[in-house]
């Protein structure tokens, strides 16, 4: 089950969901709209290696926007810092971004109970498109979780994306043993 607008507000009042900054007008019927933060990043190397620590370069989106090009993976970040202590948060695109040919995640939409951070966006586009810091970019939806949680995401030793940041974070796949 997905939380309704009223239930999201109740959870915010209880402190089990935190969204900063929070604006009432961003609350949808059963979602909350999130916005593009000012930093983007691209990988330094063209060929990525799933076993290696692939380094990224951050840059700021200029005031008059930045044109994304097809064939490049851009890492973005939500303006919003979120904490979700009792539900499973999912990051989804918005129809209006999708209709511009913008994907905001390559494969990872699911968050974990206990995740406390900004969200890294895995951005690609179908054709060149100018994007702007602060534009609506996606939406968070909240699922009710069944059963007790033994290990919250932020308390896991191996929670790779739990260091608080306002910038996009590169893949930490290199920390996995395989
Ligand atoms: N587009 C996304 C998707 C997820 N996350 C955050 C929320 C998740 O709680 C956290 C971890 O996501 P995954 O479990 O999908 O990632 P991994 O399994 O690779 O990492 P870990 O081993 O830390 O669980 O990353 C994010 O910032 N941006």
mmCIF file of C-alpha atoms and ligand atoms in Angstrom:
data_model
loop_
_atom_site.group_PDB
_atom_site.id
_atom_site.type_symbol
_atom_site.label_atom_id
_atom_site.label_comp_id
_atom_site.label_asym_id
_atom_site.label_seq_id
_atom_site.Cartn_x
_atom_site.Cartn_y
_atom_site.Cartn_z
ATOM 1 C CA UNK A 1 0.000 0.000 0.000
ATOM 2 C CA UNK A 2 1.118 3.500 -0.810
ATOM 3 C CA UNK A 3 0.683 6.407 1.603
ATOM 4 C CA UNK A 4 -1.882 9.051 0.680
ATOM 5 C CA UNK A 5 -1.171 12.787 0.954
ATOM 6 C CA UNK A 6 -2.863 12.940 4.376
ATOM 7 C CA UNK A 7 -0.907 9.920 5.647
ATOM 8 C CA UNK A 8 2.393 11.414 4.412
ATOM 9 C CA UNK A 9 1.573 14.583 6.373
ATOM 10 C CA UNK A 10 0.736 12.545 9.476
ATOM 11 C CA UNK A 11 4.075 10.722 9.211
ATOM 12 C CA UNK A 12 5.862 14.070 8.818
ATOM 13 C CA UNK A 13 4.134 15.334 11.973
ATOM 14 C CA UNK A 14 5.258 12.163 13.809
ATOM 15 C CA UNK A 15 8.804 12.577 12.501
ATOM 16 C CA UNK A 16 8.905 9.178 10.799
ATOM 17 C CA UNK A 17 9.208 10.961 7.441
ATOM 18 C CA UNK A 18 11.424 14.032 7.103
ATOM 19 C CA UNK A 19 11.613 16.059 3.878
ATOM 20 C CA UNK A 20 13.742 19.215 3.930
ATOM 21 C CA UNK A 21 12.807 21.671 2.596
ATOM 22 C CA UNK A 22 9.117 20.739 2.754
ATOM 23 C CA UNK A 23 6.499 22.672 0.787
ATOM 24 C CA UNK A 24 2.833 21.769 1.052
ATOM 25 C CA UNK A 25 2.288 22.473 -2.656
ATOM 26 C CA UNK A 26 4.728 19.673 -3.544
ATOM 27 C CA UNK A 27 2.476 17.093 -1.961
ATOM 28 C CA UNK A 28 0.558 15.130 -4.586
ATOM 29 C CA UNK A 29 -2.389 12.811 -4.045
ATOM 30 C CA UNK A 30 -0.061 9.991 -2.991
ATOM 31 C CA UNK A 31 3.455 11.335 -3.564
ATOM 32 C CA UNK A 32 5.800 14.219 -2.872
ATOM 33 C CA UNK A 33 7.554 16.099 -5.704
ATOM 34 C CA UNK A 34 11.317 16.459 -5.394
ATOM 35 C CA UNK A 35 13.542 18.919 -7.245
ATOM 36 C CA UNK A 36 16.896 18.937 -8.965
ATOM 37 C CA UNK A 37 19.769 20.113 -6.764
ATOM 38 C CA UNK A 38 22.397 22.449 -8.247
ATOM 39 C CA UNK A 39 25.188 19.879 -8.620
ATOM 40 C CA UNK A 40 25.615 17.389 -11.438
ATOM 41 C CA UNK A 41 28.486 14.968 -11.950
ATOM 42 C CA UNK A 42 29.907 12.852 -14.751
ATOM 43 C CA UNK A 43 32.456 10.045 -14.616
ATOM 44 C CA UNK A 44 36.029 11.027 -15.446
ATOM 45 C CA UNK A 45 36.597 7.910 -17.541
ATOM 46 C CA UNK A 46 34.480 6.964 -20.512
ATOM 47 C CA UNK A 47 34.877 3.239 -19.837
ATOM 48 C CA UNK A 48 33.662 2.341 -16.376
ATOM 49 C CA UNK A 49 34.871 -0.686 -14.449
ATOM 50 C CA UNK A 50 32.399 -2.341 -12.065
ATOM 51 C CA UNK A 51 35.254 -3.550 -9.816
ATOM 52 C CA UNK A 52 37.033 -0.195 -9.641
ATOM 53 C CA UNK A 53 36.301 3.049 -7.845
ATOM 54 C CA UNK A 54 35.213 5.148 -10.812
ATOM 55 C CA UNK A 55 35.804 8.803 -9.947
ATOM 56 C CA UNK A 56 33.434 11.609 -10.838
ATOM 57 C CA UNK A 57 33.707 15.332 -11.456
ATOM 58 C CA UNK A 58 31.087 17.613 -9.970
ATOM 59 C CA UNK A 59 29.948 20.827 -11.584
ATOM 60 C CA UNK A 60 27.229 23.381 -10.914
ATOM 61 C CA UNK A 61 24.279 23.859 -13.196
ATOM 62 C CA UNK A 62 24.525 27.441 -14.523
ATOM 63 C CA UNK A 63 21.636 29.871 -13.903
ATOM 64 C CA UNK A 64 20.536 29.580 -17.534
ATOM 65 C CA UNK A 65 20.512 25.787 -17.328
ATOM 66 C CA UNK A 66 22.635 22.945 -18.689
ATOM 67 C CA UNK A 67 22.023 20.903 -21.829
ATOM 68 C CA UNK A 68 22.129 17.155 -21.229
ATOM 69 C CA UNK A 69 23.391 15.062 -24.138
ATOM 70 C CA UNK A 70 22.331 11.503 -25.008
ATOM 71 C CA UNK A 71 25.018 8.848 -24.487
ATOM 72 C CA UNK A 72 26.319 10.285 -21.213
ATOM 73 C CA UNK A 73 25.301 9.254 -17.725
ATOM 74 C CA UNK A 74 24.865 12.248 -15.455
ATOM 75 C CA UNK A 75 24.574 11.918 -11.721
ATOM 76 C CA UNK A 76 22.270 14.447 -10.151
ATOM 77 C CA UNK A 77 20.976 14.969 -6.665
ATOM 78 C CA UNK A 78 17.709 15.943 -5.106
ATOM 79 C CA UNK A 79 17.478 19.340 -3.517
ATOM 80 C CA UNK A 80 15.566 17.607 -0.746
ATOM 81 C CA UNK A 81 17.203 15.782 2.131
ATOM 82 C CA UNK A 82 14.914 13.011 3.330
ATOM 83 C CA UNK A 83 14.679 10.595 6.208
ATOM 84 C CA UNK A 84 12.316 7.640 6.156
ATOM 85 C CA UNK A 85 12.176 5.702 9.397
ATOM 86 C CA UNK A 86 9.154 3.438 9.039
ATOM 87 C CA UNK A 87 8.272 3.105 5.335
ATOM 88 C CA UNK A 88 9.925 2.050 2.093
ATOM 89 C CA UNK A 89 10.538 5.178 0.019
ATOM 90 C CA UNK A 90 10.608 4.895 -3.767
ATOM 91 C CA UNK A 91 11.978 7.521 -6.122
ATOM 92 C CA UNK A 92 9.957 7.732 -9.309
ATOM 93 C CA UNK A 93 10.080 9.975 -12.333
ATOM 94 C CA UNK A 94 7.398 12.459 -13.197
ATOM 95 C CA UNK A 95 5.325 12.260 -16.316
ATOM 96 C CA UNK A 96 6.434 15.783 -17.236
ATOM 97 C CA UNK A 97 10.151 14.855 -17.044
ATOM 98 C CA UNK A 98 9.505 11.587 -18.891
ATOM 99 C CA UNK A 99 7.738 13.504 -21.672
ATOM 100 C CA UNK A 100 10.959 15.512 -22.115
ATOM 101 C CA UNK A 101 12.826 12.220 -22.578
ATOM 102 C CA UNK A 102 14.593 12.497 -19.228
ATOM 103 C CA UNK A 103 15.172 9.352 -17.159
ATOM 104 C CA UNK A 104 16.054 10.022 -13.537
ATOM 105 C CA UNK A 105 17.188 6.570 -12.558
ATOM 106 C CA UNK A 106 18.927 3.887 -14.542
ATOM 107 C CA UNK A 107 17.597 1.016 -12.463
ATOM 108 C CA UNK A 108 17.445 2.039 -8.828
ATOM 109 C CA UNK A 109 14.169 3.501 -7.653
ATOM 110 C CA UNK A 110 13.833 1.774 -4.324
ATOM 111 C CA UNK A 111 15.071 3.232 -1.083
ATOM 112 C CA UNK A 112 15.447 1.484 2.239
ATOM 113 C CA UNK A 113 13.778 1.922 5.585
ATOM 114 C CA UNK A 114 16.207 4.079 7.550
ATOM 115 C CA UNK A 115 17.729 5.841 4.518
ATOM 116 C CA UNK A 116 18.661 9.393 5.555
ATOM 117 C CA UNK A 117 20.174 11.477 2.780
ATOM 118 C CA UNK A 118 19.642 13.331 -0.437
ATOM 119 C CA UNK A 119 18.939 11.003 -3.387
ATOM 120 C CA UNK A 120 21.422 10.496 -6.185
ATOM 121 C CA UNK A 121 19.748 10.599 -9.597
ATOM 122 C CA UNK A 122 21.090 8.489 -12.477
ATOM 123 C CA UNK A 123 20.133 10.823 -15.299
ATOM 124 C CA UNK A 124 20.062 10.124 -19.026
ATOM 125 C CA UNK A 125 18.135 11.661 -21.894
ATOM 126 C CA UNK A 126 16.645 10.644 -25.240
ATOM 127 C CA UNK A 127 17.605 13.879 -27.010
ATOM 128 C CA UNK A 128 19.460 17.044 -25.963
ATOM 129 C CA UNK A 129 17.467 18.811 -23.286
ATOM 130 C CA UNK A 130 18.155 21.846 -21.108
ATOM 131 C CA UNK A 131 17.616 21.326 -17.427
ATOM 132 C CA UNK A 132 17.630 23.759 -14.527
ATOM 133 C CA UNK A 133 18.514 23.595 -10.849
ATOM 134 C CA UNK A 134 15.345 23.630 -8.794
ATOM 135 C CA UNK A 135 13.102 22.164 -11.497
ATOM 136 C CA UNK A 136 10.697 19.399 -10.428
ATOM 137 C CA UNK A 137 12.521 16.183 -11.294
ATOM 138 C CA UNK A 138 10.819 13.273 -9.584
ATOM 139 C CA UNK A 139 8.507 12.156 -6.845
ATOM 140 C CA UNK A 140 8.800 10.112 -3.707
ATOM 141 C CA UNK A 141 6.209 7.518 -2.879
ATOM 142 C CA UNK A 142 6.033 5.656 0.396
ATOM 143 C CA UNK A 143 5.108 2.003 0.801
ATOM 144 C CA UNK A 144 3.995 0.400 4.038
ATOM 145 C CA UNK A 145 6.481 -2.271 5.056
ATOM 146 C CA UNK A 146 5.305 -5.698 6.217
ATOM 147 C CA UNK A 147 7.106 -7.188 9.215
ATOM 148 C CA UNK A 148 9.670 -5.905 11.669
ATOM 149 C CA UNK A 149 12.941 -4.408 10.493
ATOM 150 C CA UNK A 150 16.017 -6.032 12.017
ATOM 151 C CA UNK A 151 18.594 -3.694 10.474
ATOM 152 C CA UNK A 152 17.749 -0.160 9.453
ATOM 153 C CA UNK A 153 19.658 1.069 6.391
ATOM 154 C CA UNK A 154 21.613 3.762 8.198
ATOM 155 C CA UNK A 155 22.745 1.403 10.950
ATOM 156 C CA UNK A 156 24.186 -1.157 8.512
ATOM 157 C CA UNK A 157 27.996 -1.263 8.343
ATOM 158 C CA UNK A 158 27.682 -1.681 4.608
ATOM 159 C CA UNK A 159 25.139 1.085 3.941
ATOM 160 C CA UNK A 160 27.176 2.582 1.130
ATOM 161 C CA UNK A 161 25.109 5.693 0.551
ATOM 162 C CA UNK A 162 24.548 6.900 4.091
ATOM 163 C CA UNK A 163 27.187 9.683 4.288
ATOM 164 C CA UNK A 164 25.224 12.918 4.318
ATOM 165 C CA UNK A 165 25.820 14.980 1.200
ATOM 166 C CA UNK A 166 24.319 17.674 -1.011
ATOM 167 C CA UNK A 167 26.209 16.375 -4.058
ATOM 168 C CA UNK A 168 25.634 13.309 -6.245
ATOM 169 C CA UNK A 169 27.519 10.202 -5.146
ATOM 170 C CA UNK A 170 29.220 7.815 -7.542
ATOM 171 C CA UNK A 171 28.714 4.054 -7.607
ATOM 172 C CA UNK A 172 30.256 2.291 -4.622
ATOM 173 C CA UNK A 173 29.967 -1.092 -6.296
ATOM 174 C CA UNK A 174 33.722 -1.451 -5.691
ATOM 175 C CA UNK A 175 32.932 -1.970 -1.990
ATOM 176 C CA UNK A 176 30.993 -5.155 -2.800
ATOM 177 C CA UNK A 177 32.979 -8.372 -2.566
ATOM 178 C CA UNK A 178 32.615 -10.349 -5.799
HETATM 179 N N1 LIG B 1 18.334 6.407 -7.362
HETATM 180 C C1 LIG B 1 18.604 6.169 -6.075
HETATM 181 C C2 LIG B 1 18.190 4.953 -5.469
HETATM 182 C C3 LIG B 1 18.531 4.752 -4.144
HETATM 183 N N2 LIG B 1 19.202 5.696 -3.456
HETATM 184 C C4 LIG B 1 19.550 5.498 -2.052
HETATM 185 C C5 LIG B 1 18.375 5.010 -1.227
HETATM 186 C C6 LIG B 1 18.718 3.613 -0.863
HETATM 187 O O1 LIG B 1 18.278 3.326 0.454
HETATM 188 C C7 LIG B 1 20.235 3.573 -0.975
HETATM 189 C C8 LIG B 1 20.766 2.224 -1.366
HETATM 190 O O2 LIG B 1 20.123 1.798 -2.533
HETATM 191 P P1 LIG B 1 20.271 0.294 -3.025
HETATM 192 O O3 LIG B 1 19.971 -0.633 -1.887
HETATM 193 O O4 LIG B 1 19.526 0.133 -4.287
HETATM 194 O O5 LIG B 1 21.841 0.310 -3.355
HETATM 195 P P2 LIG B 1 22.974 -0.775 -3.159
HETATM 196 O O6 LIG B 1 22.375 -2.127 -2.868
HETATM 197 O O7 LIG B 1 23.885 -0.657 -4.298
HETATM 198 O O8 LIG B 1 23.695 -0.185 -1.874
HETATM 199 P P3 LIG B 1 23.748 -0.765 -0.367
HETATM 200 O O9 LIG B 1 24.668 -1.934 -0.430
HETATM 201 O O10 LIG B 1 24.257 0.387 0.448
HETATM 202 O O11 LIG B 1 22.321 -1.147 -0.019
HETATM 203 O O12 LIG B 1 20.557 4.521 -1.982
HETATM 204 C C9 LIG B 1 19.581 6.893 -4.068
HETATM 205 O O13 LIG B 1 20.191 7.772 -3.441
HETATM 206 N N3 LIG B 1 19.291 7.094 -5.372
#
